[in-house]
XYZ file of C-alpha atoms in Angstrom:
758
model
C -30.045 -46.819 15.226
C -28.584 -46.888 19.013
C -29.558 -48.828 22.199
C -29.286 -47.432 25.268
C -28.005 -49.573 28.465
C -31.038 -49.049 30.088
C -33.195 -50.556 27.626
C -31.085 -53.797 28.284
C -30.236 -54.152 31.430
C -33.392 -53.159 32.660
C -34.562 -56.654 31.408
C -31.356 -58.437 32.557
C -31.973 -59.472 36.619
C -28.416 -58.806 37.782
C -26.577 -58.033 40.794
C -24.022 -55.207 41.902
C -21.040 -56.902 41.596
C -21.649 -57.522 37.506
C -22.470 -53.391 37.819
C -18.818 -52.768 39.284
C -16.748 -55.607 37.745
C -14.351 -53.594 35.761
C -14.224 -54.345 31.471
C -17.979 -56.052 31.838
C -20.586 -54.628 29.840
C -22.910 -54.106 32.472
C -20.598 -51.466 33.807
C -20.428 -49.818 30.124
C -22.064 -46.690 30.450
C -22.453 -45.696 26.362
C -24.446 -46.299 23.525
C -24.801 -49.175 21.068
C -24.755 -48.147 17.290
C -25.741 -49.677 14.518
C -26.866 -47.711 10.419
C -27.955 -51.420 9.030
C -31.805 -52.731 9.555
C -30.878 -55.474 7.687
C -27.893 -58.638 7.472
C -26.744 -62.173 5.988
C -24.122 -63.028 8.574
C -23.646 -66.341 9.508
C -24.152 -67.483 13.088
C -21.354 -68.490 16.181
C -23.394 -70.023 18.991
C -22.258 -73.657 18.011
C -19.143 -74.888 15.863
C -21.169 -75.504 13.053
C -22.026 -71.765 11.573
C -25.174 -71.878 10.005
C -26.531 -69.130 7.531
C -28.497 -66.789 9.274
C -30.059 -62.807 8.299
C -30.006 -60.799 11.245
C -33.211 -58.015 11.170
C -33.218 -54.729 12.921
C -36.654 -52.800 13.585
C -37.386 -49.644 14.551
C -38.129 -50.040 17.682
C -34.437 -51.408 18.206
C -35.304 -54.587 18.468
C -32.897 -57.936 16.970
C -34.242 -60.644 16.050
C -32.192 -63.475 14.210
C -33.244 -66.289 12.185
C -31.897 -68.244 9.596
C -30.900 -67.893 5.563
C -33.618 -68.638 3.132
C -30.749 -68.954 0.307
C -29.253 -71.650 2.823
C -30.442 -74.957 0.865
C -29.145 -77.157 3.784
C -30.564 -75.351 6.459
C -33.467 -74.338 4.405
C -33.441 -70.770 6.493
C -34.022 -72.678 9.646
C -31.941 -71.926 13.275
C -31.679 -73.293 16.472
C -32.418 -72.263 20.401
C -29.341 -71.426 20.553
C -28.850 -69.676 17.046
C -32.258 -67.959 17.713
C -30.402 -66.657 21.727
C -27.467 -65.021 19.854
C -28.893 -61.374 21.186
C -28.927 -62.584 24.797
C -24.918 -63.191 24.549
C -24.392 -59.734 22.666
C -26.336 -58.005 25.539
C -24.789 -60.103 28.066
C -24.461 -57.653 31.009
C -20.980 -60.158 32.266
C -19.846 -59.767 28.476
C -16.368 -58.550 28.565
C -15.871 -55.100 26.563
C -12.814 -53.790 27.815
C -9.256 -55.128 27.583
C -8.413 -56.330 31.835
C -5.003 -57.300 33.868
C -4.915 -58.867 36.402
C -3.487 -56.815 39.817
C -4.473 -59.931 42.388
C -2.556 -63.123 42.850
C -4.179 -65.327 39.389
C -8.001 -66.870 39.656
C -8.126 -64.324 43.284
C -10.509 -61.736 40.322
C -8.724 -58.857 40.959
C -8.851 -57.062 37.727
C -8.194 -53.217 36.436
C -9.348 -51.979 32.996
C -6.254 -50.542 30.392
C -6.736 -49.956 27.322
C -5.472 -51.925 24.281
C -2.248 -50.221 23.380
C -1.549 -50.389 27.572
C -1.844 -54.566 26.647
C 0.060 -54.232 23.755
C 2.568 -53.429 24.998
C 2.590 -55.448 28.353
C 2.090 -58.586 25.836
C 4.909 -57.496 23.613
C 7.530 -56.870 25.944
C 6.560 -60.467 28.405
C 6.608 -62.274 24.981
C 10.230 -61.053 24.099
C 11.499 -61.698 27.796
C 10.296 -64.851 26.757
C 12.223 -65.476 23.489
C 15.030 -64.119 25.136
C 15.093 -66.388 28.374
C 13.373 -69.752 26.362
C 13.453 -69.437 22.879
C 10.030 -69.032 21.246
C 9.529 -71.992 21.377
C 8.257 -71.740 25.100
C 5.048 -69.789 23.963
C 1.973 -72.389 22.991
C -0.975 -70.612 21.010
C -4.391 -71.992 21.090
C -7.548 -71.151 19.464
C -11.178 -72.839 19.315
C -11.054 -74.069 16.074
C -12.651 -71.532 12.732
C -12.041 -68.778 10.564
C -10.115 -66.958 12.562
C -7.667 -69.291 13.564
C -5.390 -68.549 11.039
C -4.677 -64.746 12.340
C -3.576 -66.707 15.618
C -1.783 -69.278 13.862
C -0.303 -66.521 11.999
C 1.081 -64.825 14.438
C 2.600 -67.801 16.039
C 4.665 -68.799 13.085
C 5.857 -65.457 13.140
C 6.664 -65.372 16.866
C 8.686 -68.159 16.013
C 6.828 -71.250 17.732
C 5.613 -74.218 16.026
C 2.827 -74.654 19.179
C -0.272 -74.112 17.333
C -3.109 -75.792 19.225
C -7.065 -76.053 18.479
C -9.815 -77.901 20.947
C -9.487 -81.203 18.075
C -7.937 -83.867 20.755
C -11.187 -82.941 23.308
C -13.862 -83.859 20.356
C -13.212 -84.230 16.234
C -9.242 -85.403 16.269
C -10.702 -89.240 16.204
C -12.408 -89.434 13.064
C -10.409 -86.320 11.527
C -7.594 -88.076 11.728
C -9.256 -92.122 10.791
C -10.177 -90.137 7.357
C -6.692 -88.629 6.627
C -5.600 -92.131 6.775
C -7.788 -93.914 5.196
C -8.670 -91.133 2.491
C -5.607 -89.176 2.583
C -8.657 -86.176 3.879
C -10.347 -85.196 6.607
C -13.493 -83.970 4.389
C -15.554 -86.281 3.663
C -19.607 -85.507 3.986
C -22.523 -87.925 4.468
C -25.388 -87.893 1.973
C -27.544 -88.722 4.777
C -31.260 -87.388 2.773
C -30.841 -89.689 0.456
C -29.429 -92.668 2.357
C -31.445 -95.947 3.046
C -29.630 -97.384 5.946
C -26.990 -95.653 8.462
C -26.057 -96.965 11.273
C -24.758 -94.859 14.345
C -22.594 -94.663 17.152
C -23.748 -92.018 19.674
C -23.860 -89.541 16.326
C -26.744 -88.191 18.191
C -27.522 -85.407 15.766
C -30.631 -84.300 17.329
C -29.170 -83.342 20.621
C -25.782 -81.839 19.181
C -27.389 -80.066 16.641
C -26.040 -79.387 12.933
C -29.449 -78.374 11.260
C -28.689 -79.458 7.728
C -27.729 -83.172 9.216
C -31.317 -83.072 11.148
C -33.480 -82.058 8.971
C -31.312 -84.296 6.524
C -31.968 -87.631 8.440
C -35.069 -86.659 8.925
C -36.263 -86.661 5.299
C -34.613 -89.585 5.380
C -36.353 -91.684 7.732
C -40.097 -89.864 6.082
C -38.646 -91.728 2.992
C -37.933 -95.121 4.695
C -34.790 -95.370 5.783
C -33.692 -97.618 8.320
C -31.487 -96.151 11.363
C -29.842 -98.505 13.931
C -28.720 -96.576 16.817
C -25.815 -98.064 18.794
C -25.610 -96.201 22.162
C -25.319 -97.154 25.771
C -28.256 -93.867 26.311
C -31.819 -94.068 24.579
C -31.036 -90.678 23.083
C -33.303 -88.354 20.728
C -31.353 -89.579 17.934
C -32.291 -93.694 19.094
C -35.701 -92.732 19.927
C -36.191 -91.813 15.823
C -34.277 -95.034 15.003
C -35.730 -98.072 13.569
C -33.745 -100.260 16.685
C -31.930 -98.577 19.593
C -28.912 -101.304 20.182
C -27.335 -100.390 23.976
C -23.840 -100.819 23.132
C -21.537 -101.972 25.876
C -18.913 -97.983 26.414
C -16.505 -99.238 24.838
C -17.995 -101.477 22.693
C -18.412 -100.409 19.309
C -15.015 -100.607 18.149
C -15.565 -104.593 19.065
C -18.381 -104.556 17.330
C -17.024 -102.832 14.064
C -14.422 -105.594 14.146
C -16.701 -108.352 13.675
C -18.777 -105.950 11.030
C -15.448 -105.598 8.872
C -14.751 -109.234 9.246
C -18.157 -110.124 8.503
C -18.267 -107.888 5.267
C -14.837 -109.254 4.368
C -15.322 -113.123 5.034
C -18.535 -113.110 3.935
C -17.904 -111.705 1.094
C -20.354 -108.524 1.175
C -18.202 -105.430 0.084
C -18.256 -104.202 -2.859
C -14.755 -106.383 -5.412
C -15.070 -103.874 -7.799
C -14.703 -100.828 -6.268
C -12.080 -102.569 -3.843
C -10.320 -103.200 -6.796
C -10.432 -100.188 -8.447
C -10.298 -97.707 -6.207
C -8.164 -98.883 -2.618
C -5.414 -100.261 -2.114
C -4.128 -102.313 0.951
C -7.288 -105.121 1.060
C -5.545 -108.254 1.603
C -3.890 -107.240 4.751
C -6.512 -105.774 5.744
C -8.076 -108.979 5.785
C -5.078 -110.603 7.387
C -5.162 -108.797 10.219
C -9.313 -108.535 10.988
C -9.298 -112.719 10.669
C -9.556 -113.394 14.270
C -12.319 -110.753 14.769
C -15.380 -113.083 14.358
C -18.534 -111.476 15.440
C -18.376 -115.021 18.186
C -15.287 -113.510 19.549
C -16.262 -109.435 19.551
C -19.587 -110.396 20.411
C -18.773 -110.392 24.563
C -16.935 -106.711 24.540
C -20.081 -105.459 22.604
C -23.031 -106.983 24.564
C -24.216 -107.480 21.078
C -24.606 -111.387 19.965
C -22.573 -112.461 16.909
C -26.117 -113.376 14.972
C -27.545 -109.429 15.255
C -23.850 -108.398 14.280
C -23.733 -110.561 10.923
C -27.250 -109.607 10.121
C -26.800 -106.434 10.482
C -23.402 -106.606 8.089
C -25.774 -108.193 5.667
C -28.534 -105.505 5.920
C -26.315 -102.900 5.236
C -24.682 -104.886 2.085
C -27.852 -104.969 0.685
C -28.457 -101.165 0.918
C -24.860 -100.473 -1.629
C -24.157 -98.273 -1.836
C -27.235 -96.470 -0.963
C -25.882 -96.748 3.039
C -24.051 -95.252 5.492
C -21.874 -96.224 8.615
C -21.772 -93.146 10.649
C -17.971 -92.084 11.146
C -18.789 -89.367 14.357
C -19.190 -87.249 16.018
C -19.109 -89.095 19.647
C -19.785 -92.276 21.168
C -17.618 -93.113 24.204
C -14.307 -92.150 23.505
C -12.142 -94.957 24.872
C -8.539 -95.161 24.493
C -9.161 -97.511 21.253
C -10.731 -94.330 18.885
C -8.784 -94.793 16.173
C -9.549 -98.558 15.492
C -12.966 -97.235 15.571
C -12.776 -94.212 13.526
C -10.787 -96.333 11.190
C -12.901 -99.310 11.177
C -15.908 -97.558 10.482
C -13.812 -95.016 7.499
C -12.555 -98.136 6.326
C -16.291 -100.347 6.735
C -17.625 -97.673 4.480
C -15.311 -98.110 1.533
C -15.823 -101.887 1.594
C -19.581 -101.455 0.917
C -18.342 -99.220 -1.986
C -20.353 -96.019 -0.979
C -17.840 -92.969 -2.053
C -19.247 -90.950 -4.233
C -22.856 -92.389 -4.342
C -26.554 -91.372 -3.585
C -26.567 -91.879 0.123
C -23.480 -92.795 0.832
C -20.483 -90.486 1.332
C -18.661 -87.971 -1.187
C -15.685 -85.535 -1.298
C -16.849 -81.593 -1.187
C -15.863 -79.972 -4.349
C -13.543 -77.191 -4.605
C -14.102 -74.501 -6.791
C -11.247 -75.254 -8.871
C -11.913 -79.192 -9.379
C -15.314 -78.259 -10.240
C -14.156 -75.928 -13.280
C -11.873 -78.395 -13.920
C -14.110 -81.576 -14.511
C -16.109 -79.018 -16.138
C -13.767 -77.769 -18.484
C -15.415 -74.171 -18.121
C -15.625 -71.537 -15.223
C -18.610 -72.128 -13.705
C -17.383 -70.986 -10.016
C -15.626 -68.005 -9.021
C -11.703 -69.022 -7.459
C -11.525 -67.037 -4.507
C -8.360 -67.595 -2.669
C -8.670 -69.044 0.681
C -6.070 -66.826 3.355
C -4.691 -63.980 1.826
C -1.257 -64.542 4.556
C 1.616 -65.327 3.851
C 2.882 -68.304 3.740
C 5.332 -69.135 6.880
C 6.741 -72.238 6.957
C 6.659 -74.156 10.596
C 8.948 -73.035 12.990
C 12.560 -76.062 12.420
C 11.480 -76.548 16.160
C 10.591 -79.616 17.559
C 6.970 -79.231 18.823
C 5.994 -80.743 22.213
C 3.553 -83.434 21.684
C 5.014 -85.151 18.427
C 2.507 -84.591 15.784
C 5.634 -82.717 13.656
C 7.423 -86.268 13.867
C 7.194 -87.423 10.268
C 6.083 -90.427 9.756
C 4.988 -91.224 13.306
C 2.229 -92.065 15.350
C 1.125 -88.593 15.617
C 1.787 -87.695 11.975
C -1.667 -87.826 10.647
C -2.925 -85.142 13.246
C -3.037 -81.384 11.630
C -0.414 -79.205 12.892
C -2.702 -76.749 12.935
C -4.508 -79.249 15.671
C -1.459 -80.838 17.824
C -2.692 -82.779 20.566
C -3.752 -79.877 23.592
C -3.826 -81.958 26.538
C 0.183 -81.975 26.163
C 0.972 -78.525 27.230
C -0.333 -78.318 30.128
C 2.635 -80.861 30.779
C 4.845 -79.379 29.269
C 4.084 -76.915 31.721
C 4.326 -79.163 34.803
C 7.265 -80.702 33.901
C 8.970 -78.591 31.353
C 9.295 -81.783 29.046
C 10.710 -81.659 26.676
C 11.577 -78.013 27.504
C 9.806 -75.142 28.922
C 6.997 -73.624 28.292
C 6.397 -70.353 29.795
C 3.877 -68.555 28.229
C 0.007 -70.004 27.078
C -1.535 -67.758 24.516
C -5.821 -68.494 24.115
C -8.160 -67.313 22.074
C -11.720 -68.729 22.849
C -10.142 -71.557 24.079
C -11.956 -73.264 27.782
C -9.371 -75.739 29.085
C -10.512 -75.779 32.728
C -13.699 -77.254 31.036
C -12.758 -78.820 28.884
C -9.076 -80.664 29.487
C -9.841 -84.141 31.262
C -7.973 -83.599 35.205
C -8.894 -79.965 35.166
C -6.997 -79.736 39.015
C -4.009 -79.978 36.616
C -4.926 -77.550 34.271
C -5.263 -74.811 36.883
C -1.965 -75.849 38.401
C -0.103 -75.383 34.860
C -2.551 -72.167 34.315
C -0.896 -70.698 38.117
C 2.977 -71.791 36.813
C 2.612 -70.029 33.794
C 5.043 -66.252 33.258
C 2.828 -65.319 30.846
C -1.053 -66.135 30.338
C -2.479 -63.968 27.878
C -6.922 -64.742 27.353
C -8.857 -63.490 24.058
C -12.568 -63.846 24.548
C -15.934 -62.544 25.215
C -16.037 -63.949 28.890
C -14.129 -63.504 32.463
C -14.705 -67.888 32.078
C -12.994 -70.641 33.441
C -9.704 -70.282 31.774
C -9.016 -66.343 31.706
C -9.804 -66.206 35.345
C -6.193 -67.146 35.570
C -5.028 -64.477 32.831
C -2.414 -61.892 33.625
C -4.250 -60.213 30.115
C -7.637 -60.407 28.978
C -8.506 -59.369 25.485
C -12.303 -58.647 24.410
C -13.123 -59.742 21.473
C -16.491 -58.685 19.497
C -18.870 -61.495 19.154
C -20.184 -62.833 16.146
C -22.828 -59.722 15.703
C -19.736 -56.914 15.819
C -17.071 -58.547 13.304
C -16.800 -59.169 9.533
C -14.809 -61.748 8.505
C -13.054 -63.149 5.246
C -14.697 -65.138 2.724
C -14.926 -68.788 3.365
C -15.679 -71.726 1.286
C -18.553 -73.281 1.686
C -18.381 -76.651 -0.872
C -20.525 -79.646 -0.721
C -21.550 -81.676 -3.716
C -20.844 -77.885 -5.666
C -19.266 -75.392 -4.554
C -19.941 -72.601 -2.726
C -19.210 -69.570 -0.219
C -20.575 -68.300 2.651
C -19.542 -64.826 4.758
C -19.566 -63.246 7.968
C -21.244 -59.839 8.213
C -21.071 -57.975 10.790
C -24.657 -56.197 12.383
C -23.469 -54.098 14.940
C -20.465 -51.589 15.636
C -18.324 -53.197 18.123
C -19.930 -52.432 21.493
C -17.478 -51.249 24.156
C -13.350 -51.660 23.366
C -13.799 -55.062 21.421
C -12.102 -56.353 18.661
C -11.833 -58.667 16.522
C -9.061 -61.109 16.356
C -7.970 -60.580 12.795
C -7.496 -56.915 14.143
C -6.133 -58.349 17.467
C -3.558 -60.212 16.276
C -2.311 -57.725 13.494
C -2.170 -55.027 15.833
C 0.049 -57.488 17.975
C 2.225 -57.937 15.002
C 2.651 -54.350 14.505
C 3.951 -53.773 17.885
C 6.060 -56.416 17.731
C 7.838 -55.595 13.861
C 6.292 -58.746 12.866
C 3.483 -56.466 10.581
C 4.957 -57.635 7.166
C 3.041 -60.842 7.840
C -0.420 -59.469 8.083
C -0.778 -57.630 5.203
C -4.375 -55.829 5.154
C -5.385 -52.841 6.473
C -8.774 -54.455 7.245
C -10.994 -57.171 6.682
C -12.657 -55.549 3.949
C -9.174 -55.190 2.492
C -8.232 -59.018 3.212
C -11.793 -59.830 1.220
C -11.213 -57.884 -1.459
C -7.528 -59.038 -1.932
C -9.116 -62.937 -1.730
C -11.230 -61.885 -4.711
C -10.957 -58.891 -6.338
C -11.786 -60.625 -9.954
C -15.185 -60.986 -9.239
C -16.362 -58.154 -8.358
C -20.164 -59.353 -9.328
C -20.135 -62.855 -7.223
C -19.180 -60.471 -3.503
C -21.512 -57.542 -3.881
C -24.323 -61.152 -4.002
C -22.576 -63.015 -1.630
C -22.143 -60.328 0.711
C -26.104 -59.634 -0.039
C -27.668 -63.146 -0.276
C -24.779 -64.312 2.735
C -23.799 -67.740 1.107
C -23.979 -68.386 -2.444
C -24.038 -71.892 -4.652
C -23.217 -72.730 -8.174
C -24.579 -74.981 -10.674
C -25.590 -78.667 -9.823
C -24.724 -81.135 -7.631
C -21.649 -83.517 -8.989
C -21.860 -87.695 -7.301
C -18.357 -88.914 -9.311
C -19.726 -92.503 -9.612
C -23.635 -91.878 -9.429
C -25.182 -92.366 -12.882
C -28.214 -89.754 -13.006
C -25.908 -87.295 -11.204
C -23.291 -88.295 -14.372
C -25.557 -87.356 -16.429
C -27.226 -84.419 -15.580
C -23.487 -83.271 -15.278
C -22.989 -84.006 -18.778
C -25.754 -82.738 -20.427
C -24.454 -79.515 -18.779
C -21.350 -79.500 -20.009
C -20.441 -81.707 -22.486
C -16.655 -81.649 -22.680
C -16.771 -82.964 -19.382
C -17.559 -86.589 -21.047
C -13.825 -86.362 -21.831
C -13.007 -87.049 -18.021
C -14.875 -90.301 -17.803
C -13.121 -93.647 -17.374
C -14.079 -96.845 -19.052
C -16.498 -97.941 -16.426
C -18.317 -94.002 -16.766
C -17.599 -92.849 -14.154
C -15.328 -89.745 -13.188
C -12.704 -91.347 -11.462
C -10.448 -87.618 -10.973
C -12.609 -87.315 -8.703
C -11.921 -89.854 -6.671
C -8.205 -89.405 -6.479
C -7.008 -89.604 -2.865
C -4.546 -87.194 -0.813
C -3.000 -90.836 0.267
C 0.852 -91.760 -0.792
C -0.561 -94.445 -3.000
C -3.334 -91.977 -3.965
C -6.446 -94.492 -3.276
C -8.247 -95.406 -0.982
C -5.706 -97.072 2.306
C -7.681 -100.262 3.842
C -4.207 -100.637 5.605
C -1.829 -97.521 6.259
C 2.015 -98.807 5.876
C 3.110 -95.520 8.174
C 0.751 -96.647 11.042
C 2.486 -100.258 10.642
C 5.698 -98.410 10.818
C 5.009 -95.657 13.735
C 3.045 -97.638 16.113
C 2.135 -101.264 14.671
C -1.520 -100.288 13.552
C -1.695 -100.507 10.032
C -4.833 -102.590 9.953
C -7.009 -103.915 12.548
C -6.299 -104.718 15.803
C -8.494 -105.027 19.235
C -7.173 -104.268 22.827
C -10.192 -104.406 25.649
C -10.107 -100.680 26.308
C -11.050 -101.557 29.762
C -12.630 -98.484 30.086
C -13.196 -99.497 34.262
C -11.640 -101.550 36.833
C -14.071 -103.039 39.259
C -17.586 -104.624 38.231
C -19.126 -102.893 40.873
C -18.196 -99.605 39.035
C -20.304 -97.486 36.971
C -18.773 -96.542 33.187
C -19.083 -92.901 32.749
C -20.279 -91.301 29.976
C -21.395 -87.973 28.490
C -22.696 -86.057 25.536
C -23.889 -83.258 24.225
C -27.755 -81.027 24.656
C -29.453 -79.822 22.698
C -30.214 -75.981 23.470
C -26.140 -75.823 25.042
C -22.869 -75.646 23.184
C -20.667 -76.942 25.748
C -19.033 -74.483 27.975
C -20.113 -71.678 25.114
C -23.315 -70.839 26.413
C -23.233 -70.624 29.957
C -24.500 -66.806 30.297
C -27.275 -67.626 28.162
C -30.646 -66.642 29.941
C -32.685 -67.832 27.302
C -30.873 -71.387 26.857
C -30.528 -71.278 30.853
C -33.457 -71.050 31.594
C -34.146 -73.823 29.587
C -31.560 -75.672 31.124
C -29.708 -74.887 33.773
C -27.885 -77.970 35.770
C -27.390 -81.343 34.119
C -28.627 -84.199 36.213
C -27.377 -87.463 35.316
C -28.815 -90.056 33.810
C -29.018 -93.543 35.899
C -31.129 -96.763 35.268
C -34.275 -96.001 36.670
C -33.162 -100.249 38.147
C -30.141 -99.407 40.097
C -31.978 -96.271 40.969
C -34.688 -98.314 42.594
C -32.022 -100.748 44.571
C -29.740 -97.362 45.634
C -33.408 -96.037 47.108
C -32.880 -92.332 44.198
C -35.289 -90.624 43.487
C -34.812 -88.226 41.084
C -33.580 -85.037 42.034
C -31.734 -87.014 45.074
C -28.059 -86.372 44.940
C -24.821 -88.691 44.469
C -21.453 -88.189 45.007
C -19.936 -89.336 42.113
C -15.960 -90.043 42.830
C -13.350 -91.482 40.489
C -9.906 -91.798 40.962
C -8.841 -88.325 39.952
C -12.038 -86.343 41.556
C -15.346 -86.528 42.245
C -18.532 -84.372 41.826
C -21.910 -83.710 43.510
C -25.383 -84.376 40.964
C -28.837 -84.728 41.064
C -29.831 -88.198 39.619
C -32.519 -88.971 37.042
C -33.858 -91.887 37.086
C -34.832 -93.842 33.434
C -34.957 -96.811 31.565
C -33.212 -95.522 28.400
C -29.890 -96.323 29.924
C -27.609 -99.124 30.358
C -27.565 -100.836 34.154
C -23.978 -100.200 34.315
C -23.787 -96.548 33.160
C -24.125 -93.209 33.778
C -24.859 -90.006 31.462
C -24.626 -86.350 32.326
C -23.870 -83.809 29.682
C -20.966 -81.559 29.760
C -20.279 -78.076 29.315
C -21.712 -77.642 33.619
C -20.155 -76.655 36.623
C -18.435 -73.855 36.121
C -15.348 -72.405 38.250
C -15.501 -68.735 37.037
C -17.316 -67.091 39.330
C -18.663 -64.359 36.794
C -20.100 -67.752 35.257
C -21.261 -68.811 38.417
C -23.525 -65.947 39.359
C -27.155 -67.040 37.462
C -26.468 -69.486 35.376
C -25.133 -73.348 34.791
C -24.926 -75.668 37.620
C -24.124 -78.933 38.101
C -21.435 -81.118 37.300
C -17.703 -80.770 35.491
C -16.642 -83.686 34.032
C -13.068 -83.060 33.378
C -12.898 -83.353 37.350
C -13.462 -86.346 37.243
C -11.770 -88.011 34.081
C -8.384 -88.703 33.781
C -5.746 -87.032 31.343
C -5.084 -90.159 28.741
C -4.936 -89.676 25.088
C -5.433 -92.337 22.712
C -2.875 -93.670 20.391
C -2.667 -92.481 17.030
C -5.794 -89.965 17.298
C -4.335 -88.344 20.465
C -7.861 -87.744 21.385
C -8.531 -86.887 25.304
C -10.398 -90.371 27.061
C -13.682 -89.036 28.319
C -15.033 -92.481 29.479
C -14.069 -93.585 32.889
C -15.159 -95.734 35.730
C -16.941 -94.284 38.987
C -18.548 -95.236 42.410
C -21.418 -92.991 43.737
C -23.329 -93.087 47.122
C -26.131 -91.388 48.220
C -26.542 -87.695 49.649
């Protein structure tokens, strides 16, 4: 089938600037082709990557819906997932490689061929390697399946400096979980929980469909939900109780919570003795953090803290203290997230129904079952390259150092721009980014722009000419998720599984997948031995050639799950597993538990309640309290931010359907404060911090603390190609300080601000 350009342009209001801008879909004059009418795939309108199916009918319409084979989403998608076709046909999409012909940020470009782009990039990369050594080039990507190809290219080139977006989002909880459990892969059994404490993890707005459905199921069965959040979020509206905690006060609350569990002897003594190490040192570290002492810092009474700890413990192990996704992101994120991770261990909820569990890989599941239940696909067929023996710019590679809990593939992205400007610890002269937009996501964006303008080589791989890409030397157009195939991916839960992304249409214009881009660039530079595959189908076959029937089934269904769920300490789950796999009984310990599944990737092999590495590196082995002091003056407001259900940060800036639902981010302000300042809905205020200012519409509401302002992030674009129609409002990155949290390296997303009516 084919869809003509006129068919999708006639229903989209665009101006001549888009039709004449080189490289954009609005100037494309070809056809869109596909030989398929029904495809199972994976969404990428956000990072959750839900299973989808896409239908193409005889009238050339494309319809996206959920995949009914998915047990976790039950065939559902959100507004973002359903609007993927808008992104596919967006006239502002890039469909040709571009080369800058004017000054950086001036907006002058010319279309070039892929060969010309590769020639330019390879020549510049070789020059930078000769003049400054390979570590002078940094590589960053939005985390996801295609990140492995950028990282492989970076290591093959010789640079140790690879990054993803983690320091601006999930790095604090992944670092904390790794500290305590040795892995960041710890899942929550939301649907079966009976009690949950939630710190701003608003799954009904930062939507993860499986989380939404599971929490809703738990609530329908009578589970109790407590929301601790400075604002009345949608999740708060579904909670049994909303506690408007002070921004940054969550760490004080959790220290008092842990203190109460320990000193009131509410913890699971048998679990602690059997599966953990460091309890006595933990106890010593929190002895002074009584509820009475911590209450003023979180604005929640000591009596309430104690009662919640007792109530939570009464439901153990069928309870959850939710470790993320975000709250206010203070400088003490590592203490908050480690305290949460430790609290769950104290409650003994690991590998228990309604608690937490480790996802079961095929190899581990097969081992316990004593037979090959699930196929064991290779995760990657790329030759392993050790990290270049060159110091990184962020210190993540310092063995047993403060930041050593952060993955080398994650790093501390914000430090790249300091290194560019200050040339410390050495010059950074080149930057290569894939689907990353640091001008929108890194604090003090003015500094980011200054750094980007200083680079000798800046290459962007993206689907849009965005806020950061406007300063690039070369922009390479990536195919959207509906136009590319990807490798087979593990999709493990209580039992193992796999999923796969499959293209719906042939790539529009002259776009390519990252797996192809980095392979071809590597070939240009004589590094082709590091990419030993012809195409992504060849990659897949090398992953799973032993399992032809499973490959066929996976492509047909899009997602597969094998056998039955298993929780290592849940009696009912264990009984069902042994009934199905009798030989597995040999792995039961004296308590009738599969303790083999409880082995952690920590140095001790146990859950570590006290981190000896962090203690030696930065005196943070136990839990400690340091007042975040997120604002410096009483008359200031805390400025916090969060996600909205119909957008994915800056990623959906050009999606018409979503922007019709929400095209700007009015700032929440308490109704009492608005009355005092004579502010009405839609009035404009100037928000000023030490680092910048923004003009915002106000939304007065009783659903926020009087000392707090809130805005959804991902708005306030600076690229004129993304300002033509959509997503106005403020950008928080212009207000926030470029400050990172100890140990986790997280960007601090809260700051004190002053406001004035305009």
